[in-house]
Coordinates of C-alpha atoms in Angstrom, one line a residue:
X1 CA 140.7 -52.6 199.9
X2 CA 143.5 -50.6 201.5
X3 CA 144.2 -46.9 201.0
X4 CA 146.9 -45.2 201.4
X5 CA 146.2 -41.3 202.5
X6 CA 149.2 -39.1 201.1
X7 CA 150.1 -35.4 201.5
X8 CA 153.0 -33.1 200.5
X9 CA 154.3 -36.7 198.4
X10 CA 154.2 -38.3 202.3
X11 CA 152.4 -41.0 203.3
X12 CA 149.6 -39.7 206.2
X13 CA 148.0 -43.0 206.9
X14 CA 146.7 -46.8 205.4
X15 CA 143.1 -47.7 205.6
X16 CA 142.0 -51.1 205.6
X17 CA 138.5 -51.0 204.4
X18 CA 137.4 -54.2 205.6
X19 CA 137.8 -53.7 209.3
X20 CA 138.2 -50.0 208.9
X21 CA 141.6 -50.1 211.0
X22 CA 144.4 -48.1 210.6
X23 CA 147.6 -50.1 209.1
X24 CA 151.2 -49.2 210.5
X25 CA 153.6 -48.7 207.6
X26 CA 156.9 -47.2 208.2
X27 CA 157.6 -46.1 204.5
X28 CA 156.6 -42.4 204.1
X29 CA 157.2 -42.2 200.7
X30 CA 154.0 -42.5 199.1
X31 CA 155.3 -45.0 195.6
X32 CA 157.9 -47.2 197.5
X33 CA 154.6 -47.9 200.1
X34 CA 152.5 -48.6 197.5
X35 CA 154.9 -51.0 196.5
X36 CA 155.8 -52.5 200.3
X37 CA 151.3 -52.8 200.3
X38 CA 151.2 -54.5 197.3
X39 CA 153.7 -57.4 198.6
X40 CA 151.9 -57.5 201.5
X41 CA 148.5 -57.7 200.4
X42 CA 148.5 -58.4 196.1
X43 CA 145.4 -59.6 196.5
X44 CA 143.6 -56.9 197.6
X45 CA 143.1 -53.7 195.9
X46 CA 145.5 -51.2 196.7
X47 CA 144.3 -47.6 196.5
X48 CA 145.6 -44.4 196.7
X49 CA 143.9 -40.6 197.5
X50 CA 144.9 -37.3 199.3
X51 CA 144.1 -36.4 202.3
X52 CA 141.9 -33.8 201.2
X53 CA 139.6 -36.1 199.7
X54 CA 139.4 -38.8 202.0
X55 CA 135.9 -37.8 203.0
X56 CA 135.0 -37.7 199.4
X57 CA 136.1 -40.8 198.2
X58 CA 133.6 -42.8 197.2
X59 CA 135.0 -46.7 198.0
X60 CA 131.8 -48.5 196.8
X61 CA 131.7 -47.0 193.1
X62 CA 136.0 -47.5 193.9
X63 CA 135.7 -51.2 193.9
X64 CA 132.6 -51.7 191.2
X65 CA 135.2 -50.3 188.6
X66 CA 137.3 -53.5 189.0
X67 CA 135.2 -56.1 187.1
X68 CA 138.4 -58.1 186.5
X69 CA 142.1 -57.7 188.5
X70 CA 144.0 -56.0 185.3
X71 CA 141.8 -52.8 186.2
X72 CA 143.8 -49.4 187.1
X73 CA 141.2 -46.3 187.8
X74 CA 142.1 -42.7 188.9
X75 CA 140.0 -39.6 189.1
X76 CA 141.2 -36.3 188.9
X77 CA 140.2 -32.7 187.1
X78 CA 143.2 -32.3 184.7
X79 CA 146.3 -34.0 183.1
X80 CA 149.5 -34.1 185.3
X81 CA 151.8 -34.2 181.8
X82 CA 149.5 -31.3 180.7
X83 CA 147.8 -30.8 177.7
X84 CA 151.5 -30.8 175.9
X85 CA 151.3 -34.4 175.9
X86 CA 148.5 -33.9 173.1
X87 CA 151.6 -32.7 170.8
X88 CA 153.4 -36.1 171.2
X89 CA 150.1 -38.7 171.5
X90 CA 147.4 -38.9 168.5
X91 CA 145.1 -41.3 170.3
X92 CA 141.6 -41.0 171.8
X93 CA 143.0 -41.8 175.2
X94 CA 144.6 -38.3 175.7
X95 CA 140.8 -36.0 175.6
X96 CA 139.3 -37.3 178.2
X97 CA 136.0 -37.4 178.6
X98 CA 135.2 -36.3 182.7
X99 CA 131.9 -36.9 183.1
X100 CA 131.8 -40.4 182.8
X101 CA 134.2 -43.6 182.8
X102 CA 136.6 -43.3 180.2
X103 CA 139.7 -45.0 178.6
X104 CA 142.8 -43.4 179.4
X105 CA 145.8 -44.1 180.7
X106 CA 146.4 -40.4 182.3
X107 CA 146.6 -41.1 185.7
X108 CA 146.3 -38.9 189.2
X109 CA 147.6 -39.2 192.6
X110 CA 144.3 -37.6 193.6
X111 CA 142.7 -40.9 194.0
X112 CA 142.9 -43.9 192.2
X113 CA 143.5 -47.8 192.7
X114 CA 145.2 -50.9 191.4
X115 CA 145.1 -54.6 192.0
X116 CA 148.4 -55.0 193.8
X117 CA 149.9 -58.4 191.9
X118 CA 149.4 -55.9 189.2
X119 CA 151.6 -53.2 191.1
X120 CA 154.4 -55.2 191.4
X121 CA 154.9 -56.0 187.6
X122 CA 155.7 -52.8 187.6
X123 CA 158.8 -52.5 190.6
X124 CA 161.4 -52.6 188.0
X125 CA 159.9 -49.8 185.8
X126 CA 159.5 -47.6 188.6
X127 CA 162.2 -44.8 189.8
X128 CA 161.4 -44.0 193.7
X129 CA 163.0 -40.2 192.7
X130 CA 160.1 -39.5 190.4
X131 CA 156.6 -38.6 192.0
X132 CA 153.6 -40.5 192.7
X133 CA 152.3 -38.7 189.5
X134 CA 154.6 -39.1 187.6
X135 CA 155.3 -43.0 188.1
X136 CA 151.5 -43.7 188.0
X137 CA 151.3 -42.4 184.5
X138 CA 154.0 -44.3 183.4
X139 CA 152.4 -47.3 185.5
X140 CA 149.5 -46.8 183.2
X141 CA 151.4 -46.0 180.0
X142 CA 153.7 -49.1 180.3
X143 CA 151.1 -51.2 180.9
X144 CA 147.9 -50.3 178.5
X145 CA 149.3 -51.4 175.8
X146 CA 149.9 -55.0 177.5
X147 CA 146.6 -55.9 179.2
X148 CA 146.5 -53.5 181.5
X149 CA 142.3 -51.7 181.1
X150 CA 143.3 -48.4 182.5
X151 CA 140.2 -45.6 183.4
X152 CA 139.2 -42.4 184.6
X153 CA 136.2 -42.7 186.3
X154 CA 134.2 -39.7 187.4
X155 CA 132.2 -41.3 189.9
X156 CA 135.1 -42.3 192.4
X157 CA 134.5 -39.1 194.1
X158 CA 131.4 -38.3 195.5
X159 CA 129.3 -35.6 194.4
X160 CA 132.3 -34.7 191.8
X161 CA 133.2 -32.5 195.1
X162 CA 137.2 -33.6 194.4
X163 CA 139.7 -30.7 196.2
X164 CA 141.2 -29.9 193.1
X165 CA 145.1 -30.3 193.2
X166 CA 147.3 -28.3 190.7
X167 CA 149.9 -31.5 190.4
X168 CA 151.6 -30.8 186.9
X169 CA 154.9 -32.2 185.7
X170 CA 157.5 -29.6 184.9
X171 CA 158.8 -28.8 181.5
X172 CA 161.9 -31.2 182.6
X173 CA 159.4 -34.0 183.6
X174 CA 157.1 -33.6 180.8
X175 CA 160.5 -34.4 178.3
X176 CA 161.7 -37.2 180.6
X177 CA 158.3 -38.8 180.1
X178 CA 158.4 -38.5 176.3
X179 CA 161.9 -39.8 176.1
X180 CA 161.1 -42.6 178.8
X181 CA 158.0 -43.5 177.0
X182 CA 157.7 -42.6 173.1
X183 CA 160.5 -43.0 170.4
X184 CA 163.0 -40.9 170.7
X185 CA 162.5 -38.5 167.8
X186 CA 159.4 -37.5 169.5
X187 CA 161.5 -35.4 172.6
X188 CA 163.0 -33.3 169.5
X189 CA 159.2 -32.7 167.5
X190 CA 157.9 -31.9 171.1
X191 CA 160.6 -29.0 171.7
X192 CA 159.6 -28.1 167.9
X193 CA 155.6 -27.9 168.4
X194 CA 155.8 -26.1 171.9
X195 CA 158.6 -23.5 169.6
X196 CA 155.6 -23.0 166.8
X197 CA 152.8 -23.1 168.3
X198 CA 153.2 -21.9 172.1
X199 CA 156.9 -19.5 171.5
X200 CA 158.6 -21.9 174.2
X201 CA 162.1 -22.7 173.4
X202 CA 162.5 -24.8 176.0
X203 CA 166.5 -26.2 175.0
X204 CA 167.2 -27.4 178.7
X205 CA 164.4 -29.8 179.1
X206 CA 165.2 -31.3 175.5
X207 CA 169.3 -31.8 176.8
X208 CA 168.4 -33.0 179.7
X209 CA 166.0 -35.4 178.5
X210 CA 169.1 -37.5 176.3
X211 CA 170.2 -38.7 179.7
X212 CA 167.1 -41.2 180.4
X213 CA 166.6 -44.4 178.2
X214 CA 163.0 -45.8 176.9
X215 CA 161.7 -47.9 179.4
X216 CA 160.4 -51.3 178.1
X217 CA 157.5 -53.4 179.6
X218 CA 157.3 -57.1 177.9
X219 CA 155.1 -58.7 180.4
X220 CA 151.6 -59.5 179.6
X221 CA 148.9 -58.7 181.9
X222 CA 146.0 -61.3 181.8
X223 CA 143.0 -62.3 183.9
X224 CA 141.1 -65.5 185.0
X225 CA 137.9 -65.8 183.2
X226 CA 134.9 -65.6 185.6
X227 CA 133.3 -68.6 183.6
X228 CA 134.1 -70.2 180.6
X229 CA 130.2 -70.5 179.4
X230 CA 128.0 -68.8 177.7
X231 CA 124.7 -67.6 179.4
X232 CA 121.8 -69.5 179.1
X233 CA 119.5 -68.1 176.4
X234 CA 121.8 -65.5 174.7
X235 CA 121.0 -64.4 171.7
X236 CA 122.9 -62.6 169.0
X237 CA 121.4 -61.2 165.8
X238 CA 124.6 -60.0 162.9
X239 CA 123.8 -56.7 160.8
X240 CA 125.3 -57.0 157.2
X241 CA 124.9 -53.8 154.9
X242 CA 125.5 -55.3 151.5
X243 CA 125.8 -54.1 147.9
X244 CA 127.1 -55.7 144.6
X245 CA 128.6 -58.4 146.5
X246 CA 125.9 -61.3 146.6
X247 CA 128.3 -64.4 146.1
X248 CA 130.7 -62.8 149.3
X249 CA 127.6 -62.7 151.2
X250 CA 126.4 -65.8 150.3
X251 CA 129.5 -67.5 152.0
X252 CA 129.2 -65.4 154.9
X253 CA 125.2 -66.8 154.8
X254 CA 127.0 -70.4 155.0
X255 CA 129.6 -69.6 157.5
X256 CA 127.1 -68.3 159.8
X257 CA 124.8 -71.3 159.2
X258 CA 127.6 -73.6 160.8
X259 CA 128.0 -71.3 163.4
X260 CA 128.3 -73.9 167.2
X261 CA 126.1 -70.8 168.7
X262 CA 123.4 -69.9 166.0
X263 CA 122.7 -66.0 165.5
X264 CA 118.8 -65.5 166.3
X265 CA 118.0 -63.3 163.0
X266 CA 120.7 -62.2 160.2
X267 CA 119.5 -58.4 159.4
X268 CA 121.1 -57.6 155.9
X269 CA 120.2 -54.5 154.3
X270 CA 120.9 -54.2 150.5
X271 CA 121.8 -51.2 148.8
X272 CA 120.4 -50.2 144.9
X273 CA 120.4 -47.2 143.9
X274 CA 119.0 -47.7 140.7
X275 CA 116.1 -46.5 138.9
X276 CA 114.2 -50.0 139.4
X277 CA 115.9 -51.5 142.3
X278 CA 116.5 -55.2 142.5
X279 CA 117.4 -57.7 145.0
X280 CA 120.8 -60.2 143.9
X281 CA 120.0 -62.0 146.7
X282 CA 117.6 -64.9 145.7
X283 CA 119.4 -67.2 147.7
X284 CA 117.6 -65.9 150.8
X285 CA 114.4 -67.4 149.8
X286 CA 115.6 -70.4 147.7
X287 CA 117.4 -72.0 150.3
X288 CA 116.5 -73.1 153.9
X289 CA 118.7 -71.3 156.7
X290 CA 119.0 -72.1 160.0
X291 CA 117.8 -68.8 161.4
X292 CA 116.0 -66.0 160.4
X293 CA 116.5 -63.5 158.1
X294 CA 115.1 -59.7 158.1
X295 CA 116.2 -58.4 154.3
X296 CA 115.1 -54.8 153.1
X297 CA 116.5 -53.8 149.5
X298 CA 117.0 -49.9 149.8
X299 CA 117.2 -47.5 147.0
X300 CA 119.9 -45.7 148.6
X301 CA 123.7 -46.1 149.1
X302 CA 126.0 -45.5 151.9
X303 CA 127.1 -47.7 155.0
X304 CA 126.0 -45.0 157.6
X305 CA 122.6 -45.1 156.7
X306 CA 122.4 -48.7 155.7
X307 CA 123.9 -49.9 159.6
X308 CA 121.1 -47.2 160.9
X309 CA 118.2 -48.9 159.4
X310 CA 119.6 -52.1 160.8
X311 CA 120.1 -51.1 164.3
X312 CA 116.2 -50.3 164.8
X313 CA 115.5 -54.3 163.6
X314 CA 118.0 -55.5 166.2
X315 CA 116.0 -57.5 169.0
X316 CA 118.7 -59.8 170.7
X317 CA 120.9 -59.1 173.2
X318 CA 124.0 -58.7 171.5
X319 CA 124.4 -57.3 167.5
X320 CA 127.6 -58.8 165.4
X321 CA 127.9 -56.0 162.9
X322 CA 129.9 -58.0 160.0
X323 CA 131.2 -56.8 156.7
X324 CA 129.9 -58.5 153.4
X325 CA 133.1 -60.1 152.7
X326 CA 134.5 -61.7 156.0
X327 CA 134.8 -65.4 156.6
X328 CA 134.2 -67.0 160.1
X329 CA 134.9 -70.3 161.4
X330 CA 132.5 -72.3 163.3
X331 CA 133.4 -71.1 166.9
X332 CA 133.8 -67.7 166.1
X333 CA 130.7 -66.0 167.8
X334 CA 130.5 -68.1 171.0
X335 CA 133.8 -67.6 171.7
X336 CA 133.9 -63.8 171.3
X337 CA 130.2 -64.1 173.6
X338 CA 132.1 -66.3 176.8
X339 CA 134.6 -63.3 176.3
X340 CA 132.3 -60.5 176.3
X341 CA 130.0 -61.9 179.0
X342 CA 133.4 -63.2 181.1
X343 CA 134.8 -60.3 181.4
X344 CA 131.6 -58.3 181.6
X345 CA 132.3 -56.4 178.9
X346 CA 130.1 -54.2 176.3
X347 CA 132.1 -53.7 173.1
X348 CA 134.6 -55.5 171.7
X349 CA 136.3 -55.8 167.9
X350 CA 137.7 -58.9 167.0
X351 CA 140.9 -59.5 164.8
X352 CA 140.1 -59.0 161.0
X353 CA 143.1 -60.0 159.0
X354 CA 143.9 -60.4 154.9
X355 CA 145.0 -63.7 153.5
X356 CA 148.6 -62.6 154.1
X357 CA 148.8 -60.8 157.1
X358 CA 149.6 -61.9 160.8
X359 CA 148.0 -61.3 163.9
X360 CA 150.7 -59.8 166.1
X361 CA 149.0 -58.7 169.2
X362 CA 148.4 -61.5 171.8
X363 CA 145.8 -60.5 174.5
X364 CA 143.1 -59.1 174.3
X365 CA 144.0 -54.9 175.0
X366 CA 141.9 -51.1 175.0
X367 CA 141.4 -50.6 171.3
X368 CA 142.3 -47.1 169.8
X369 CA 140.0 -47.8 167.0
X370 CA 136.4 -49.7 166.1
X371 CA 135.3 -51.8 163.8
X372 CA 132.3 -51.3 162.3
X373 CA 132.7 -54.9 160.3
X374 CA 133.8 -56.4 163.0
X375 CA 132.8 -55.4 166.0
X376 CA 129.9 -56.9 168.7
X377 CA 128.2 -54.9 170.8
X378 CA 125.5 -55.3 173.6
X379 CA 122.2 -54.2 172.6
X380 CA 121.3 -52.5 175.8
X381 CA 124.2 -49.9 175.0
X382 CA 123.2 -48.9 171.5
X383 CA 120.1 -47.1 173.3
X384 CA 120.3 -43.5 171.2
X385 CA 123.5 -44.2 168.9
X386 CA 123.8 -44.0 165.3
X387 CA 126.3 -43.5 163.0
X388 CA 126.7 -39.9 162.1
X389 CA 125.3 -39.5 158.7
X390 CA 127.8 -36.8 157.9
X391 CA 130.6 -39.3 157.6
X392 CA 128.2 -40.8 154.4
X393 CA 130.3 -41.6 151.5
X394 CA 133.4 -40.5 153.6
X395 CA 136.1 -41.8 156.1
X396 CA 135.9 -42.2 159.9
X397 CA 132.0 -42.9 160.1
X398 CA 133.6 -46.6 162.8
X399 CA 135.7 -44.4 164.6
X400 CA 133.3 -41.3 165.0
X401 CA 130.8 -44.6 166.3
X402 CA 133.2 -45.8 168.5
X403 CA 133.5 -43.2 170.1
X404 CA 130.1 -42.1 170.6
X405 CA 130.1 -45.8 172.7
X406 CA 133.2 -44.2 174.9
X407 CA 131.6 -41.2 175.7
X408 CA 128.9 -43.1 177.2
X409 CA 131.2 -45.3 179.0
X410 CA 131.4 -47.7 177.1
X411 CA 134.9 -49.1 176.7
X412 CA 136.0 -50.9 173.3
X413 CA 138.3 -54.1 173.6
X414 CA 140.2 -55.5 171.0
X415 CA 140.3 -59.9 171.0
X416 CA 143.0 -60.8 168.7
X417 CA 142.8 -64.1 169.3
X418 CA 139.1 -64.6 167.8
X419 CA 139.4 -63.9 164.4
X420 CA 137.8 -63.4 161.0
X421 CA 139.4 -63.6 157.3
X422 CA 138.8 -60.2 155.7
X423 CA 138.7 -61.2 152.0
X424 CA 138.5 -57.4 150.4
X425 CA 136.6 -58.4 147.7
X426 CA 137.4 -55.8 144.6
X427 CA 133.7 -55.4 144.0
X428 CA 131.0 -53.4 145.9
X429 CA 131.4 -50.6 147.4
X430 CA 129.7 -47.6 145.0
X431 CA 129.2 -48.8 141.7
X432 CA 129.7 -45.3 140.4
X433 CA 132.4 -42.8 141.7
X434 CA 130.6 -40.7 144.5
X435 CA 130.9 -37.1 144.0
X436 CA 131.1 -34.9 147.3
X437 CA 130.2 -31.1 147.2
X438 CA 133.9 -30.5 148.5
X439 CA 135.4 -32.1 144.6
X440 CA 134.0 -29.4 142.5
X441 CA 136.3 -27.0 144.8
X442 CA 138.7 -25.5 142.7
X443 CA 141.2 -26.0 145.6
X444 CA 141.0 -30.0 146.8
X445 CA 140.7 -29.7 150.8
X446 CA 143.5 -31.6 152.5
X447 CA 143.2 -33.7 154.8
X448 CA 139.5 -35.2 153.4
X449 CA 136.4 -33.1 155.2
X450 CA 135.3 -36.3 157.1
X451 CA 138.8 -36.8 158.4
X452 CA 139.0 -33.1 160.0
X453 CA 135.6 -33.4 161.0
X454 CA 136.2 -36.4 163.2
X455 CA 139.2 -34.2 164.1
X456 CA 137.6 -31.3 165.2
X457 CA 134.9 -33.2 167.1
X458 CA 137.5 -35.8 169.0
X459 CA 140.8 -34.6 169.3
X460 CA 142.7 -31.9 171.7
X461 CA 144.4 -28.6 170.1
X462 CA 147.5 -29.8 170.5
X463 CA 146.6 -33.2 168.9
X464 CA 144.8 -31.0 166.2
X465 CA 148.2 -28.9 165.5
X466 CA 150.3 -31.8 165.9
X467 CA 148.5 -33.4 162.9
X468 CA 149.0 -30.6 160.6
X469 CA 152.1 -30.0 161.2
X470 CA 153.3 -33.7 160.5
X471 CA 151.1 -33.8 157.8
X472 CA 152.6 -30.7 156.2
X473 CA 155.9 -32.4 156.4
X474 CA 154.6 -35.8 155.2
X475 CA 152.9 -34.2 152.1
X476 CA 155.1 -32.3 150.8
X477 CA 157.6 -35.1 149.4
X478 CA 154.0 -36.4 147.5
X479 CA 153.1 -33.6 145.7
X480 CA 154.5 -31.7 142.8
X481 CA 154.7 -28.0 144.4
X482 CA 158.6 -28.2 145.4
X483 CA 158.7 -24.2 146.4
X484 CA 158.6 -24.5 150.2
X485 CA 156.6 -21.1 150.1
X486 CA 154.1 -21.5 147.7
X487 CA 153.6 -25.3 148.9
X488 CA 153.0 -23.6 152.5
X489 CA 150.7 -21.5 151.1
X490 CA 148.7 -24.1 148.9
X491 CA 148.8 -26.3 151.9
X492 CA 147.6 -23.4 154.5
X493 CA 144.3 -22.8 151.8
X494 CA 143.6 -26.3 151.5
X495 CA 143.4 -27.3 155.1
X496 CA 141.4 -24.0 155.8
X497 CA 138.7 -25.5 152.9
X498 CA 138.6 -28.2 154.5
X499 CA 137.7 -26.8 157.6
X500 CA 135.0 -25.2 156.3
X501 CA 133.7 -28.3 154.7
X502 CA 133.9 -30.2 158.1
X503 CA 131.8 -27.7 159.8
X504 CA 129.7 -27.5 157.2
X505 CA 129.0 -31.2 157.9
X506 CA 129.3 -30.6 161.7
X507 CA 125.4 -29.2 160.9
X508 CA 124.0 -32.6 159.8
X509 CA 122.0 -34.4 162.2
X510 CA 123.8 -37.3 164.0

């Protein structure tokens, strides 16, 4: 590993790890020698860190973080782009979580390290006359969405005893990022959020920001696999909540039967809430199946629940949590396992398509999202997680799961290229509407209670007020209320029920 030591955006020194000797490098500035390392030495690990830190840096925990060659890590105690960057990005990746290793692609010159064949994909993107900051963001920003597994890790630094450094991108810089990164209309909402919600009218930074294009990335970033086979011994049991939907599950039964790497149990709980609960599964016992199968009939509906009961029967290494209605081919599970165990990772969710709609994504990327149908996870992981029972009957009870794995540091890959058939069969689900407490409101809360509850738990203020703002625009044209000031306030009472209603479930157990 090399690392460059910067200060006052100059290079101070380059360490070579390995023999612990200084490196001559006549380029001072601290990106073009990043650069000059990286097509010196792209095989090696180019890192970067301040001066201030350099007793600090902890280069052990530095090079564990890159289990593969398309990692990028940083550490550092706040966002360069500021917490304004919350009003343009909705995703997870902007509220980061700093006390463990966490997907993001906010980056810091603080300290921080990339493989360098990696760093020079990047030499065209890059404008010397932007800072270290700035250009390791948009490194990171270019490149997530391409194959790039991009962290903050708080461990880098030892002792979490980082000299905190108040790097932050100007008003200009923070628009120039927007325009260079995001569609362009989002440059003109940003100037509109930071007018509402923080009184900035900040006209010169929005100008000056028309001069820069949107910078475009096409190149994918891949890895060797480590090995190509599956561990010895690895087993894999799937969990299938189920309920009205016996002949769906039944194929799935079949699917998993021909399976080239047999599951070690099939857990499936089944869901009847009526007043004598009965089993419409009799195929479990009247045919022979090729593994075992663990099947408790429940008098109770909902997924959350259902997924929990399964969890505490898992006893393999890895858990396939599968929807009732999916279809897999024969190779499906060993090759998502030589993925997983490749690339030594703990989560993934694999592609899970309709009949009619195309895979588009190509390599296997950080996913935004998790899929509780479609998702496999090591069992060592799970150790304490459930799925929050106050998303029961609702919306965002994967997501609100998902990231529960994150904020134990536990990232959460998407594989497009193993995939499953989501059929969406059009029976299931509750076989009588559910009725929340929120529908005998007189006012219907908007956005749904679940939804802001997942809100409120995951997502920055600015993220928070950036949603209800473009959801106040984005409603309007659907409902009937066409007065602009009653509609605001209809709209104002409705979010504010919800609210209540979210923390209301905020209270339940997780």
């Amino acid at each position: 590993m090399l690392i460059l030591f910067h200060k006052n955006n100059t290079v101070v020194e380059v360490l070579d790890t390995i023999t612990n000797k200084v490196i001559v490098i006549e380029e001072k500035e601290p990106t073009k020698a990043l650069f000059v390392l990286a097509s010196k030495y792209s095989n090696s690990i180019i890192a970067w860190c301040h001066i201030l830190n350099k007793k600090s840096i902890n280069i052990e925990v530095l090079q564990s973080c890159f289990t593969s060659n398309t990692v990028m890590v940083s550490h550092g105690n706040s966002s360069y782009l500021t917490d304004a960057i919350g009003y343009v990005e909705d995703s997870l990746f902007i509220n980061v979580n700093r006390k463990t290793k966490f997907a993001t692609w906010l980056m810091s010159s603080n300290c921080g390290a990339i493989y360098g064949e990696k760093l020079l994909m990047f030499k065209e993107c890059v404008s010397n006359s932007n800072s270290l900051d700035y250009n390791l963001n948009s490194i990171a920003k270019l490149g997530m969405k391409n194959g790039l597994l991009c962290y903050f890790s708080s461990e880098i630094i030892k002792d979490n005893k980082e000299v905190y450094l108040d790097e932050k991108a100007s008003e200009t810089e923070l628009f120039q990022f927007v325009k260079e990164h995001f569609r362009a209309r989002w440059t003109l909402l940003l100037f509109l959020y930071l007018m509402i919600f923080e009184k900035k009218i900040l006209l010169f930074p929005l100008i000056k920001s028309l001069l820069f294009k949107q910078k475009t990335f096409n190149k994918f970033i891949t890895s060797e696999a480590i090995t190509e086979e599956l561990k010895v011994n690895t087993s894999v049991s799937v969990l299938i909540p189920t309920l009205g939907r016996a002949k769906y599950l039944y194929d799935v039964l079949k699917d998993l039967a021909k399976q080239t790497v047999m599951p070690t149990e099939i857990i499936i709980i089944e869901q009847d809430d009526s007043e004598i609960a009965k089993s419409e599964l009799n195929y479990i016992t009247s045919e022979d199946w090729p593994f075992k199968i663990e099947h408790r009939l429940i008098p109770q509906t909902g997924a959350c629940n259902a997924r929990n009961i399964g969890l505490q029967l898992v006893t393999s290494d890895y858990v396939f949590m599968a929807d009732d209605d999916i279809r897999f081919n024969k190779n499906t599970i060993n090759e998502a396992l030589v993925f997983m165990q490749a690339h030594d990772f703990n989560a993934i969710t694999l592609s899970c398509l309709r009949e009619n709609e195309t895979e588009k994504r190509k390599i296997p990327i950080q996913w935004a999202a998790f899929g509780s149908g479609c998702s496999i996870v090591k069992t060592s992981v799970l150790r304490n997680l459930k799925f929050d029972m106050a998303f029961e009957h609702g919306f965002g009870e994967d997501t609100d799961f998902g990231m529960q794995l994150r904020n134990k540091g536990i990232d959460v890959i998407y594989l497009p290229y193993v995939q499953l058939k989501h059929l969406k069969a059009p029976i299931g689900g509750f076989r009588t509407t559910y009725i929340h407490a929120w529908d005998n409101e007189k006012v219907t809360p908007k956005p749904s209670p679940t939804v802001m509850l997942y809100n409120l738990k995951y997502k920055t203020v600015q993220q928070l007020n950036s949603y209800k703002l473009t959801l106040f625009f984005k409603f309007y044209k659907k409902q009937a209320i066409k007065n602009p000031f009653i509609y605001y306030r209809v709209f104002k009472k409705r979010w504010e029920i919800s609210q209540d209603w979210a923390n209301n479930l905020k209270n339940k157990a997780v």
